[in-house]
Coordinates of C-alpha atoms in Angstrom, one line a residue:
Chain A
X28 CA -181.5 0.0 -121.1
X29 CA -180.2 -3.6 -122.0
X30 CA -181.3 -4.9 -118.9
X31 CA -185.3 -5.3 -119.5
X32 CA -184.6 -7.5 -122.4
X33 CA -182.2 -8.9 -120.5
X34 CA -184.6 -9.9 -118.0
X35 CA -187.0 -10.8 -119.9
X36 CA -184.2 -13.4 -121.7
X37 CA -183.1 -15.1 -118.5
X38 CA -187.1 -15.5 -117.5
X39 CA -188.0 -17.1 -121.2
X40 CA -184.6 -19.2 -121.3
X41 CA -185.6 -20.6 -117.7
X42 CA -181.8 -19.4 -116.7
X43 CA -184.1 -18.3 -113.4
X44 CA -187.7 -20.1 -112.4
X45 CA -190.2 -18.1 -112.3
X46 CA -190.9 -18.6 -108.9
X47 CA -187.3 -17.4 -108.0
X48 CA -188.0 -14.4 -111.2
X49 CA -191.6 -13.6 -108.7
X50 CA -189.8 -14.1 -105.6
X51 CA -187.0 -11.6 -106.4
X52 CA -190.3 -8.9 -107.7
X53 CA -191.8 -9.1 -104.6
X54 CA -188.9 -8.5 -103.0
X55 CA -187.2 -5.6 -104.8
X56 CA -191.2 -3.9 -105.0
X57 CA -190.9 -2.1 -101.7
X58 CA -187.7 -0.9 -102.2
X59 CA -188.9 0.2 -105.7
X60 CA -191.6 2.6 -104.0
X61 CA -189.3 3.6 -101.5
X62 CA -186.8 5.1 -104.3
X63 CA -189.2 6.7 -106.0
X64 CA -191.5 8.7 -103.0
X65 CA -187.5 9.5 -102.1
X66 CA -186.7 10.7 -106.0
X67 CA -190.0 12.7 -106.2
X68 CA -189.1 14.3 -102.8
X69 CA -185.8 15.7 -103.5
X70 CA -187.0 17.2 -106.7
X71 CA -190.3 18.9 -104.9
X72 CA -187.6 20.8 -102.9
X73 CA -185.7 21.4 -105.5
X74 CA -188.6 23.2 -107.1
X75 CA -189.0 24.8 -103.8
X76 CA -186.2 26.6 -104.1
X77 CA -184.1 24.6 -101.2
X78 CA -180.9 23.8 -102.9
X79 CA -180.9 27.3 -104.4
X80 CA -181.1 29.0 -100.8
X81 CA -178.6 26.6 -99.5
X82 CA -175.9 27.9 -102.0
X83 CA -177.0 31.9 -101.3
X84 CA -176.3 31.0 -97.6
X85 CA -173.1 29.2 -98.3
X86 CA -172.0 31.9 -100.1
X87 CA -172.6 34.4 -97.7
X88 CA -171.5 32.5 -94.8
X89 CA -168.1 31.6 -96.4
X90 CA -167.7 35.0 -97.0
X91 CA -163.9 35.2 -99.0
X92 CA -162.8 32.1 -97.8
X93 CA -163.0 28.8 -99.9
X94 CA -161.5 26.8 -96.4
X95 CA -165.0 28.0 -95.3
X96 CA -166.8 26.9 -97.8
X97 CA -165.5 23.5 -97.9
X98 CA -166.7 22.8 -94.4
X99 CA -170.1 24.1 -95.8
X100 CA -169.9 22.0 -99.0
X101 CA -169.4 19.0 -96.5
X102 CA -171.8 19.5 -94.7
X103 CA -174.6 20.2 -96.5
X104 CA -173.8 17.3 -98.9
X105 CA -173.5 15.2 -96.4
X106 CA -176.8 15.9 -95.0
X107 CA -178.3 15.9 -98.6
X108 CA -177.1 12.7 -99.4
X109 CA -178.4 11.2 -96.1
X110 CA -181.7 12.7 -96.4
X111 CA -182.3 12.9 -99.9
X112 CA -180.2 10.3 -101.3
X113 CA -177.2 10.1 -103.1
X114 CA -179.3 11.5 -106.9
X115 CA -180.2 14.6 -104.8
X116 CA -176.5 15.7 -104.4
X117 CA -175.4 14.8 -107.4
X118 CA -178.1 16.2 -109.9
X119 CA -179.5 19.2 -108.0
X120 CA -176.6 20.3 -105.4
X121 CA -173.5 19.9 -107.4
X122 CA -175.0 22.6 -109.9
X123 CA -175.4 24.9 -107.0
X124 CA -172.3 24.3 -105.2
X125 CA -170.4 24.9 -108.5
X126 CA -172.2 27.8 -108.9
X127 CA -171.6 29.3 -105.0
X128 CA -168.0 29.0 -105.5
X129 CA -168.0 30.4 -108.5
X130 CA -169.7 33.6 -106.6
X131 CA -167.1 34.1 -104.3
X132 CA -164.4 33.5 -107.1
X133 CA -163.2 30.5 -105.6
X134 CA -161.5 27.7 -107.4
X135 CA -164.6 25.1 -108.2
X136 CA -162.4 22.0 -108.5
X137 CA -162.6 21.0 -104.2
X138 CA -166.0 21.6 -104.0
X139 CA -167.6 20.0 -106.8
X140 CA -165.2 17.0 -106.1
X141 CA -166.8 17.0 -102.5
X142 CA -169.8 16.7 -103.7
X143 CA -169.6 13.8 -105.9
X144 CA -167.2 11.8 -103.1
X145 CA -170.2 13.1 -100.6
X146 CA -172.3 11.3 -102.5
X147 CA -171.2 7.9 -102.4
X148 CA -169.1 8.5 -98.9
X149 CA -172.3 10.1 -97.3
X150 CA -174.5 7.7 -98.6
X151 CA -174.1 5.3 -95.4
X152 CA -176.2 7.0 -92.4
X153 CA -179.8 5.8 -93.5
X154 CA -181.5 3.2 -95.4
X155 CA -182.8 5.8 -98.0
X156 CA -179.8 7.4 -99.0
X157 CA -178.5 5.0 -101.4
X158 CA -180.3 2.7 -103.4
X159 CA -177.5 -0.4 -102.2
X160 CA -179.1 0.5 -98.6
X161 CA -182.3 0.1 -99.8
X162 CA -181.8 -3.3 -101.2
X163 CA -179.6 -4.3 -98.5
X164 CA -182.2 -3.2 -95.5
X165 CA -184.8 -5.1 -97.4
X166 CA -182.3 -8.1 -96.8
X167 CA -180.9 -7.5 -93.3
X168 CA -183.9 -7.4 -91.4
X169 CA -183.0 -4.6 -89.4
X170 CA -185.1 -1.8 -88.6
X171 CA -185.0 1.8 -89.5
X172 CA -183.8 3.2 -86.7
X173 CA -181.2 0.4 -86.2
X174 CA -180.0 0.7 -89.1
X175 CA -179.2 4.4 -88.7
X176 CA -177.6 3.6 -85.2
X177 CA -175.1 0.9 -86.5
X178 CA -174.0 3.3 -89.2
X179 CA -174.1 6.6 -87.5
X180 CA -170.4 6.5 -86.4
X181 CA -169.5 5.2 -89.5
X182 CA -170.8 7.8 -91.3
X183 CA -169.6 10.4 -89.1
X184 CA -165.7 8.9 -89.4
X185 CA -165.9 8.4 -92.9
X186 CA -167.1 12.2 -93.7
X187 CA -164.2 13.1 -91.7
X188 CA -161.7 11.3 -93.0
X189 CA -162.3 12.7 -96.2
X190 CA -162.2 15.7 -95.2
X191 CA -158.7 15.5 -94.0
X192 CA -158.1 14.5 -97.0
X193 CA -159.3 17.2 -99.2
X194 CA -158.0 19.5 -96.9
X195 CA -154.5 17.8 -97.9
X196 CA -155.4 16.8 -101.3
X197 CA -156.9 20.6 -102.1
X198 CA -154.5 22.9 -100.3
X199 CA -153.4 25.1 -103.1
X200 CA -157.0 25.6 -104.7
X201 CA -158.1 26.3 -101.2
X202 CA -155.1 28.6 -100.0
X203 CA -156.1 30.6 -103.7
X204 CA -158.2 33.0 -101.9
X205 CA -161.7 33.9 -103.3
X206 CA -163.6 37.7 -103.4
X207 CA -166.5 38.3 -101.3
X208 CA -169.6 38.8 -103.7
X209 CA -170.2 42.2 -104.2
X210 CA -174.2 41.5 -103.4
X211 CA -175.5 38.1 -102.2
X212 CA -179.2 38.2 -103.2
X213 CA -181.3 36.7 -100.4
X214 CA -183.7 34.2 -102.2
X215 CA -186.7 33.1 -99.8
X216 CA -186.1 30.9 -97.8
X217 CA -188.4 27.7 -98.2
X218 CA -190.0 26.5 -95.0
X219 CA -192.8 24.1 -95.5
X220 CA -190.0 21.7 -97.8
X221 CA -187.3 21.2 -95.3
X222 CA -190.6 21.0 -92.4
X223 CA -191.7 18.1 -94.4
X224 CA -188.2 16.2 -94.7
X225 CA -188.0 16.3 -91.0
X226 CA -191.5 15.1 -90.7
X227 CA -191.3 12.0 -93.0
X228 CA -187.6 11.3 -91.1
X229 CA -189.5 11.3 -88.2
X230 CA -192.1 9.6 -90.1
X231 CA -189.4 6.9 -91.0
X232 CA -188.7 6.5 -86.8
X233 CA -192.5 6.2 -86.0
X234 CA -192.9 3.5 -88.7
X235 CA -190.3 1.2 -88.3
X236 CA -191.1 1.4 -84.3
X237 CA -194.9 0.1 -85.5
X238 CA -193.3 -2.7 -87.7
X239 CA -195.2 -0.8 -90.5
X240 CA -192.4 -0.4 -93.5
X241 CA -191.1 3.2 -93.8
X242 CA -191.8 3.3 -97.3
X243 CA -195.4 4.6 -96.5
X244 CA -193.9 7.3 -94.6
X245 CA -191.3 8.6 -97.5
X246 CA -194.8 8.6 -99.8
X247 CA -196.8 10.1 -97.5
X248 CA -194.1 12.9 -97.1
X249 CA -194.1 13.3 -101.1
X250 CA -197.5 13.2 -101.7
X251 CA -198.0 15.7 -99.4
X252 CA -195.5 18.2 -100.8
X253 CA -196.5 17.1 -104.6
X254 CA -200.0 18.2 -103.2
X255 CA -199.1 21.2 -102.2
X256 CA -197.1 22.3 -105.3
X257 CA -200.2 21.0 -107.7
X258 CA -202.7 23.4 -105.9
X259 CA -200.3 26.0 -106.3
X260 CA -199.8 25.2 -110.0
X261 CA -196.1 24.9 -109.2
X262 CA -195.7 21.9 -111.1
X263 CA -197.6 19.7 -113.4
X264 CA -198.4 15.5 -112.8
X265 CA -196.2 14.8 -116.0
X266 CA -193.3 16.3 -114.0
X267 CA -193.7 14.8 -110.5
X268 CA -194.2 11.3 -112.7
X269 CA -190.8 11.8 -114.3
X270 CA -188.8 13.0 -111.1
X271 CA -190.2 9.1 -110.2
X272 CA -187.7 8.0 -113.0
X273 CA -189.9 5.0 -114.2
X274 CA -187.6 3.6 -116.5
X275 CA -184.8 3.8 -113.6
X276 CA -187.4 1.8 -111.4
X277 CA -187.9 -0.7 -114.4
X278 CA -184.4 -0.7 -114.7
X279 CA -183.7 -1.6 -111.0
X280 CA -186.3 -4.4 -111.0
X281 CA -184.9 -5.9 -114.3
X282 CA -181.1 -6.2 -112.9
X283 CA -182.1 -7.6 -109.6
X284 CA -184.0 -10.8 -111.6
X285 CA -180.9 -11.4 -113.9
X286 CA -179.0 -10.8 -110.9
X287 CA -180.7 -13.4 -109.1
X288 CA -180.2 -15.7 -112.8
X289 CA -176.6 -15.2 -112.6
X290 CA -176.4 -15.7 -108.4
X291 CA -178.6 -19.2 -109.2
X292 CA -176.2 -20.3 -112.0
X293 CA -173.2 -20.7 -110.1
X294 CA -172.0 -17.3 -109.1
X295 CA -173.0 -18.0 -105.7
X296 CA -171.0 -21.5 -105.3
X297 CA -167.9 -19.2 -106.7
X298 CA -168.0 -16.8 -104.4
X299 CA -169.2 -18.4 -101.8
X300 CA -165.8 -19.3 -100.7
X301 CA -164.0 -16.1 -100.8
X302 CA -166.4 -14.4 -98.6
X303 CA -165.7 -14.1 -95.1
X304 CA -167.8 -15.4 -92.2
X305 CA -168.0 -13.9 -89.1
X306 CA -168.0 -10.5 -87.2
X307 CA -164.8 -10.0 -86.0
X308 CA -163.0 -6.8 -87.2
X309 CA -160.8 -8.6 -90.2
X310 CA -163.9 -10.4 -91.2
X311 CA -165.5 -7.0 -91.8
X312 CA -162.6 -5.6 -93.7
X313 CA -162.2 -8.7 -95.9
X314 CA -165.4 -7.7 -96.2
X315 CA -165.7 -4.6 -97.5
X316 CA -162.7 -4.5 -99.3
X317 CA -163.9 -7.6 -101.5
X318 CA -166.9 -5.1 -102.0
X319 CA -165.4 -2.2 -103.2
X320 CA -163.2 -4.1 -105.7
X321 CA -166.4 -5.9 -106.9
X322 CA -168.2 -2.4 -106.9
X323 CA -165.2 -1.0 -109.4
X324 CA -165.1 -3.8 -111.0
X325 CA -169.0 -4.2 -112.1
X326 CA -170.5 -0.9 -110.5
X327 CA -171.6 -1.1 -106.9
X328 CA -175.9 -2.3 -107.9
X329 CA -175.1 -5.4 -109.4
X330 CA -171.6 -5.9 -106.7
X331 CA -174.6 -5.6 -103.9
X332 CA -176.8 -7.5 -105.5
X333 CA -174.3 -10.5 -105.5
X334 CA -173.0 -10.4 -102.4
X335 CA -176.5 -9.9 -100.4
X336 CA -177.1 -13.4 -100.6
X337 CA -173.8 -14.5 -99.6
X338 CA -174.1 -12.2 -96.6
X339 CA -177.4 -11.6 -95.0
X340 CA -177.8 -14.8 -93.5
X341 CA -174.5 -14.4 -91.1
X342 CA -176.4 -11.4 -89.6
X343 CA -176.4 -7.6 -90.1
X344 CA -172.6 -6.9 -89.1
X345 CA -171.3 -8.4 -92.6
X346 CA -174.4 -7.0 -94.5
X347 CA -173.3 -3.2 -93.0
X348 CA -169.1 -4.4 -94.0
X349 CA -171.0 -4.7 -97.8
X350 CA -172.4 -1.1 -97.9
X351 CA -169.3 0.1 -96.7
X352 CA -167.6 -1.1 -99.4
X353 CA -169.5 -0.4 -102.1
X354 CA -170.8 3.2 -101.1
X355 CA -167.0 4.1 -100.5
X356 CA -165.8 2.0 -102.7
X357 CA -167.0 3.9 -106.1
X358 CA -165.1 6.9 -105.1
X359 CA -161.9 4.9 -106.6
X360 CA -162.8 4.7 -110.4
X361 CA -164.2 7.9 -112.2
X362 CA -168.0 7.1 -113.0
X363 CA -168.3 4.8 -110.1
X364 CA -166.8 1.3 -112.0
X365 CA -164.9 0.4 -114.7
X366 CA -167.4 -1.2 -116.4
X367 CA -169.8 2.1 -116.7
X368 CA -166.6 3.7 -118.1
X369 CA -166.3 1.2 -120.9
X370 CA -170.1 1.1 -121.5
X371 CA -170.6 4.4 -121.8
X372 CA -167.6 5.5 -123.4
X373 CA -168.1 8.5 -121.1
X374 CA -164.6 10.6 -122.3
X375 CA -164.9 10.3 -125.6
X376 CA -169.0 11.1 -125.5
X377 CA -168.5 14.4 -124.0
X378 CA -164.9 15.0 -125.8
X379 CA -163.1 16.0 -122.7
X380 CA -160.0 15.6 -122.0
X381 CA -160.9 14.6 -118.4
X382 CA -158.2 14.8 -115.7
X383 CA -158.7 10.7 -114.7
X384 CA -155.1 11.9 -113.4
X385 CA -156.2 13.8 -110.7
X386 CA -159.4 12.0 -109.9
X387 CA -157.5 8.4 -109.8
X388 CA -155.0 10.2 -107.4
X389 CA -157.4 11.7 -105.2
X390 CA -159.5 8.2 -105.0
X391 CA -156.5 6.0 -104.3
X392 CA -156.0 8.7 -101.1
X393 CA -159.3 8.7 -100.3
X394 CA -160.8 5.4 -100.4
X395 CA -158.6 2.9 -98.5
X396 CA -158.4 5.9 -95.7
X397 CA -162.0 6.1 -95.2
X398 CA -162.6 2.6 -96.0
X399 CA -160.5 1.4 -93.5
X400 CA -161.7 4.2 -90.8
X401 CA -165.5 3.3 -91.4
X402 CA -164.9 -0.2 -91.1
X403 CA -163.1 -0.2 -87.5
X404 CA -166.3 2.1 -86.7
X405 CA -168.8 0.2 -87.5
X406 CA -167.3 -2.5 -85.7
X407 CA -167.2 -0.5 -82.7
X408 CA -170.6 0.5 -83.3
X409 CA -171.8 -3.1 -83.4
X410 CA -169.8 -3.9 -80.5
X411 CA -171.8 -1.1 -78.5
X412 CA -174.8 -1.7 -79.9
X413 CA -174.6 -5.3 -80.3
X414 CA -174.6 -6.8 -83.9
Chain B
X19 CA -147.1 45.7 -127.7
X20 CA -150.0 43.2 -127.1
X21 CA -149.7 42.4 -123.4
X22 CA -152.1 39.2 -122.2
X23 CA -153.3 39.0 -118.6
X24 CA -154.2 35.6 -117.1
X25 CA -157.1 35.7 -115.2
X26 CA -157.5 33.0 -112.5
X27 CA -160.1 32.4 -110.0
X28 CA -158.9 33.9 -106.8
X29 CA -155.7 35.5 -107.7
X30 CA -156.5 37.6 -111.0
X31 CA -157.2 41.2 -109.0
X32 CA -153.0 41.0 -108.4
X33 CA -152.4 40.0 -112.6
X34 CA -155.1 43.0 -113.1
X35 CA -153.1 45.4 -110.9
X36 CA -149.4 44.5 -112.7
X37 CA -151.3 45.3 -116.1
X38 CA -152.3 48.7 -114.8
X39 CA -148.4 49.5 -113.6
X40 CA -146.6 47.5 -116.4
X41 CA -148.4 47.4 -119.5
X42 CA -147.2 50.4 -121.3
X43 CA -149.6 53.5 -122.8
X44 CA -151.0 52.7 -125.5
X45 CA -150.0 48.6 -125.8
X46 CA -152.9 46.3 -126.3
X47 CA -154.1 44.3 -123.1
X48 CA -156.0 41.1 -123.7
X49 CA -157.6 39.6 -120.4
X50 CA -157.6 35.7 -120.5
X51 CA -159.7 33.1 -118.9
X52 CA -159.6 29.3 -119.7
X53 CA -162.1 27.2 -118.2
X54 CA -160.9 24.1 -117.8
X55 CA -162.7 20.3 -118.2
X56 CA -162.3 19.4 -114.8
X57 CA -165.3 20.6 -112.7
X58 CA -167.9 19.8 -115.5
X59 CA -166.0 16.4 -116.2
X60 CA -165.8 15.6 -112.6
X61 CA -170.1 15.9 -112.7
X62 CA -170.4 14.1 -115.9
X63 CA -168.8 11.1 -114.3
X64 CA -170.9 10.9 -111.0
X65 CA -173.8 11.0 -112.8
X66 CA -172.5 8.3 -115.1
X67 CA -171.9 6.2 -112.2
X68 CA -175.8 6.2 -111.4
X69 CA -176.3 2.9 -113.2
X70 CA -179.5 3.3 -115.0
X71 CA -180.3 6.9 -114.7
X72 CA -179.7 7.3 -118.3
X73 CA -181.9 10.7 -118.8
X74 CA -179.0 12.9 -120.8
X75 CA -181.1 16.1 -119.8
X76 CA -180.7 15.4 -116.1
X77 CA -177.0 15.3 -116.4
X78 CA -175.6 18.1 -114.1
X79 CA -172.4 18.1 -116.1
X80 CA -174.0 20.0 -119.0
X81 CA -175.4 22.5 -116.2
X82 CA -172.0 23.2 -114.9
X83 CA -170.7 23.8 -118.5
X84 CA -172.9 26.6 -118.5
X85 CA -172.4 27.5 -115.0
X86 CA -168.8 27.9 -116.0
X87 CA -169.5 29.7 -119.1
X88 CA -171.0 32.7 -117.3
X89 CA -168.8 32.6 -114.2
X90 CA -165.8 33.0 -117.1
X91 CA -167.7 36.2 -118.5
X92 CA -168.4 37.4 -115.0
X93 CA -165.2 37.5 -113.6
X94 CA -163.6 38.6 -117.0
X95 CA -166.2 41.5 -116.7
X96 CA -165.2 42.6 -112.8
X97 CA -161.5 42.2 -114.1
X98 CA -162.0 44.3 -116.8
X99 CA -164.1 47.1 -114.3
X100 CA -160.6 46.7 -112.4
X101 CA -158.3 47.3 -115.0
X102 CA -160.3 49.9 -116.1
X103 CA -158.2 51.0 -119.5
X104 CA -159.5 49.8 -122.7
X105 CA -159.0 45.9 -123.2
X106 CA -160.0 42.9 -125.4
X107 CA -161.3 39.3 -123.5
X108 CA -160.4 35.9 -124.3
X109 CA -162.5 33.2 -123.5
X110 CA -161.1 29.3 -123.9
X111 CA -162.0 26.2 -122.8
X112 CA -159.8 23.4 -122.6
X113 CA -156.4 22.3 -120.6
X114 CA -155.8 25.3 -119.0
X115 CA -151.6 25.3 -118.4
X116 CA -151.6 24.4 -122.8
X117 CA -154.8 26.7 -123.8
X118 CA -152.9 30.2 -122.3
X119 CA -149.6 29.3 -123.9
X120 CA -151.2 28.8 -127.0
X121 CA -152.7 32.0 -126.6
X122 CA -149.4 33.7 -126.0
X123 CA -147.8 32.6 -128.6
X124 CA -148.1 36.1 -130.5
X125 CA -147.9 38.2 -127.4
X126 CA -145.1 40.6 -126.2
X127 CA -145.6 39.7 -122.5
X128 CA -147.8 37.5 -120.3
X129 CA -148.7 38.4 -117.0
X130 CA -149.6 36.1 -114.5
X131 CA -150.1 35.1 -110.6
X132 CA -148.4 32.2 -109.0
X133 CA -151.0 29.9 -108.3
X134 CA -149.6 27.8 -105.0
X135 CA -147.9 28.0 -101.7
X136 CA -148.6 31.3 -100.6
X137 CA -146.5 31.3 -97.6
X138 CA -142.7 30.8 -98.5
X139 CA -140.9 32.0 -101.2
X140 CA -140.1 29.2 -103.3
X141 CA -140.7 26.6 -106.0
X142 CA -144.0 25.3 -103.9
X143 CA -145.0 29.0 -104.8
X144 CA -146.0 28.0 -107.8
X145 CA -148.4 25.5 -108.6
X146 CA -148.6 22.4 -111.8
X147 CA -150.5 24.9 -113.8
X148 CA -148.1 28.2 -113.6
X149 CA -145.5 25.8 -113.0
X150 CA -145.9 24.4 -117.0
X151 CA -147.1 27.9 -118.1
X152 CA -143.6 29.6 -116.9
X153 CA -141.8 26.9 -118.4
X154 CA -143.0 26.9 -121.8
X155 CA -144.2 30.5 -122.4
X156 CA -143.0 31.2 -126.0
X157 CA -142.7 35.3 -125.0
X158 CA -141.3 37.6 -121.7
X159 CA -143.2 36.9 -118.6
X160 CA -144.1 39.0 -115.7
X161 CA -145.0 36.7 -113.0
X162 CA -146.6 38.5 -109.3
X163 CA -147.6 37.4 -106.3
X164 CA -151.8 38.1 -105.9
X165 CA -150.7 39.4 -102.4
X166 CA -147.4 41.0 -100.4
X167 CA -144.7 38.4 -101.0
X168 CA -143.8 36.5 -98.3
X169 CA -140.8 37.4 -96.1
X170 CA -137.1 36.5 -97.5
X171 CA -136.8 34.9 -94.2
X172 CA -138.7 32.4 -95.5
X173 CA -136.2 30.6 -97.2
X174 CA -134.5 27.8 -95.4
X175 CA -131.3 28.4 -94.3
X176 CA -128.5 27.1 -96.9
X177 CA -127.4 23.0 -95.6
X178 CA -124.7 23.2 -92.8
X179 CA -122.7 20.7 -95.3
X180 CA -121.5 22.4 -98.6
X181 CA -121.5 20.1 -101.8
X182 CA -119.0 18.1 -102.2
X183 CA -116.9 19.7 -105.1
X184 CA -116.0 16.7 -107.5

């Protein structure tokens, strides 16, 4: 948590005005609420039980075969990560996807590795799925629903392409065979969770179509499930406060100001000549490939936070050519950037001999393939839809 | 005798079955399970990657080492049900291919399932892991196929040019 001081530093040393330092507050404030009515959501159906009966049915439903379950895995993460965001699939499904192949005896390695590609590479569809969309819809102007249009094809070729890849990648693990569970327990099945997701996406449509922002609908949608599991004594205030991750939200707010110190300092003036203008289809690439090296380079928060600026005022096409890049882009360096790597010393912390073998190989397959794929989609999708 | 089944996610019912035929009265038969770093590893880094989530107790890596944990005693328990003659279990953590030829160091044979192309007879047949293991077991080694092996037909037909004898 270096970044609140931080902050504060760049503030008291006038590296950023104030009014620039209030400016950037205001801005980042409703993306702030946004994340955390979508944090506090994912972990009320958690609680509910939804991820758990997600993995019972997975299991049954792929029976023996870990081909099956693959598709499954996809699927579901994919729709998590849209819905739920990116934390959802990474904190509460991966558990439960390692633990459904495990089940059915399959080999965990494909599975869990969907899930965390899943969770950057499905991360594209809708605004709330990935805290870079959230920052970059703040920026683009675009609505909800627009938003969700221009990257629908996207997000539909880049899922697939990776799952041509795992099917390549994985064939082994997956020809392995698994055993069908003796019993599959039958958990309850959660209703009034998953009815409330599709209210507050439909909440998200009706909002954005009143010019109201669709923040209010995600907290609505929240309060009304945190509601409901208070009056059952399901969970207590302190809990539904830290599934809001406060210091995460601090956190967010304090990078985007020293962001903004370093974008007013000169970053801009030195970038601002290797970023492309323009919509056409190598523009876009440049584009998103400048992205995705910036996002390994410094992680894919800051990387957006940079190049925002530099994009949002040629129009939404090269804002969307960003997200690609740095929600795909992450897929490439294990723990999302080689500067989280060296900050956290992640390896050596947990003393595992981690395979970076295996995960560097499957990244350098997989992310210039769907990088590439998403890009040429989105440009058809702004050509039909009109940038 | 000490014999040492590996026991591997999907193909351990055929190294369980060639323990039962092979493995003579009497000799002692270890089942074997290493759980390797990858999975839990793999978790540990995605949740790394969400900058400023720093919350240790959220990390879903540590839930999938336990996840593991229990799926290893699990499925050494239904392999054990299967072998159904007394037996001791080994549990490891760690590279897998290095962790079971450590372990075999003092055994009299090793017993395990080729691990890749299930389809053609063949080097693809066995996959990086069994691959290292059958090259560097330090003891005899019964190596099965966890189902019928494929036809010999499967082998591709010799090249229509002999070698050139130097």
């Amino acid at each position: 948590m270096v970044a609140v001081p931080a902050a504060g530093l760049v503030i008291v040393t006038g590296a950023i005005s104030l009014d620039h330092a209030r400016e950037e507050a205001v801005r980042l404030g409703p993306v702030i609420g946004f994340l955390a009515a979508v944090l506090v959501l994912a972990q009320l159906c958690d609680d509910e039980g939804l991820f758990t009966a997600c993995g019972a049915w997975m299991a049954r439903a792929a029976a023996a075969r870990p081909h099956r379950l693959l598709v499954y895995v996809f699927a579901i993460a994919s729709v998590t990560t849209a819905v739920l965001s990116l934390d959802a699939t990474i904190v509460l499904l991966t558990p439960v996807v390692f633990a459904t192949a495990a089940r059915i005896g399959a080999r965990p390695g494909p599975h869990v590795y969907a899930c965390t590609h899943l969770s950057n590479t499905a991360s594209l569809l809708l605004p709330v799925s990935n805290l870079t969309n959230l920052l970059a819809f703040a920026a683009s102007g675009l609505s909800f629903t627009r938003f969700a249009a221009l990257m629908a094809l996207p997000w539909l070729v880049a899922i697939g392409a990776e799952y041509l890849v795992f099917r390549r990648f994985f064939a082994t693990d997956l020809d392995a065979g698994a055993q069908a569970p003796a019993v599959v327990e039958s958990p309850e099945v959660p209703v009034f969770a998953p009815a409330t997701v599709v209210c507050t996406l439909a909440g998200f449509v009706l909002t954005s179509a009143f010019g109201v922002n669709p923040a209010w609908a995600a907290a609505a949608g929240a309060a009304v499930l945190a509601a409901r599991a208070l009056a059952q004594r399901r969970t207590t205030p302190t809990r539904i406060v830290r599934a809001a991750a406060l210091p995460f939200l601090a956190f967010v707010l304090a990078l985007g100001i020293v962001v903004r110190a370093v974008v007013d300092n000169g970053l801009a003036a030195g970038l601002g000549h290797l970023v492309p203008g323009g919509t056409a289809l190598p523009a876009l690439l440049a584009l998103a490939v400048l992205a995705a090296v910036l996002a390994n380079l410094i992680n894919n928060l800051p990387a957006v936070l940079v190049l925002l600026p530099l994009t949002a005022p040629a129009g939404p096409g090269p804002v969307l050519a960003v997200l690609l890049g740095v929600n795909i882009g992450p897929n490439l360096t294990y723990a999302g950037s080689l500067a989280t790597l060296l900050w956290r010393r992640i390896v050596r912390a947990h003393e595992a001999e981690v395979n970076l073998g295996e995960f560097t190989r499957l990244g350098l397959l997989a992310v210039p393939v769907t990088l590439v794929a998403a890009v040429v989609a989105l440009w058809v999708s702004l050509t039909v839809w009109g940038g | 005798m000490s014999v040492i089944a590996w026991i591997v996610e999907g193909t351990w019912p055929a190294c369980v079955d060639a323990a039962r035929v092979w493995a003579p009265e009497g000799a002692e038969i270890a089942l074997l399970h290493v759980t390797g770093p990858e999975a839990p590893g793999v978790a540990h880094g995605a949740y790394a990657g969400l900058l400023g989530r720093a919350s240790p107790e959220r990390d879903p890596g540590t839930r999938l080492e336990h996840l593991a944990d229990a799926s290893a005693e699990h499925l050494l328990d239904a392999a054990a049900e299967r072998l159904d003659r007394p037996c001791t279990r080994m549990k490891r953590t760690g590279r897998v291919e290095r962790e079971v030829v450590d372990a075999a160091v003092d055994a009299d044979l090793l017993i395990l399932a080729r691990d890749g192309d299930h389809s053609h007879l063949g080097p693809h047949s066995l996959g990086p892991a069994s691959r290292f293991v059958v090259d560097h077991a330090p003891c005899p080694v019964l190596l099965v196929w966890p189902e019928p092996a494929p036809s010999v037909s499967t082998i591709p037909p010799p090249p229509t040019h002999p070698p050139h004898h130097r």
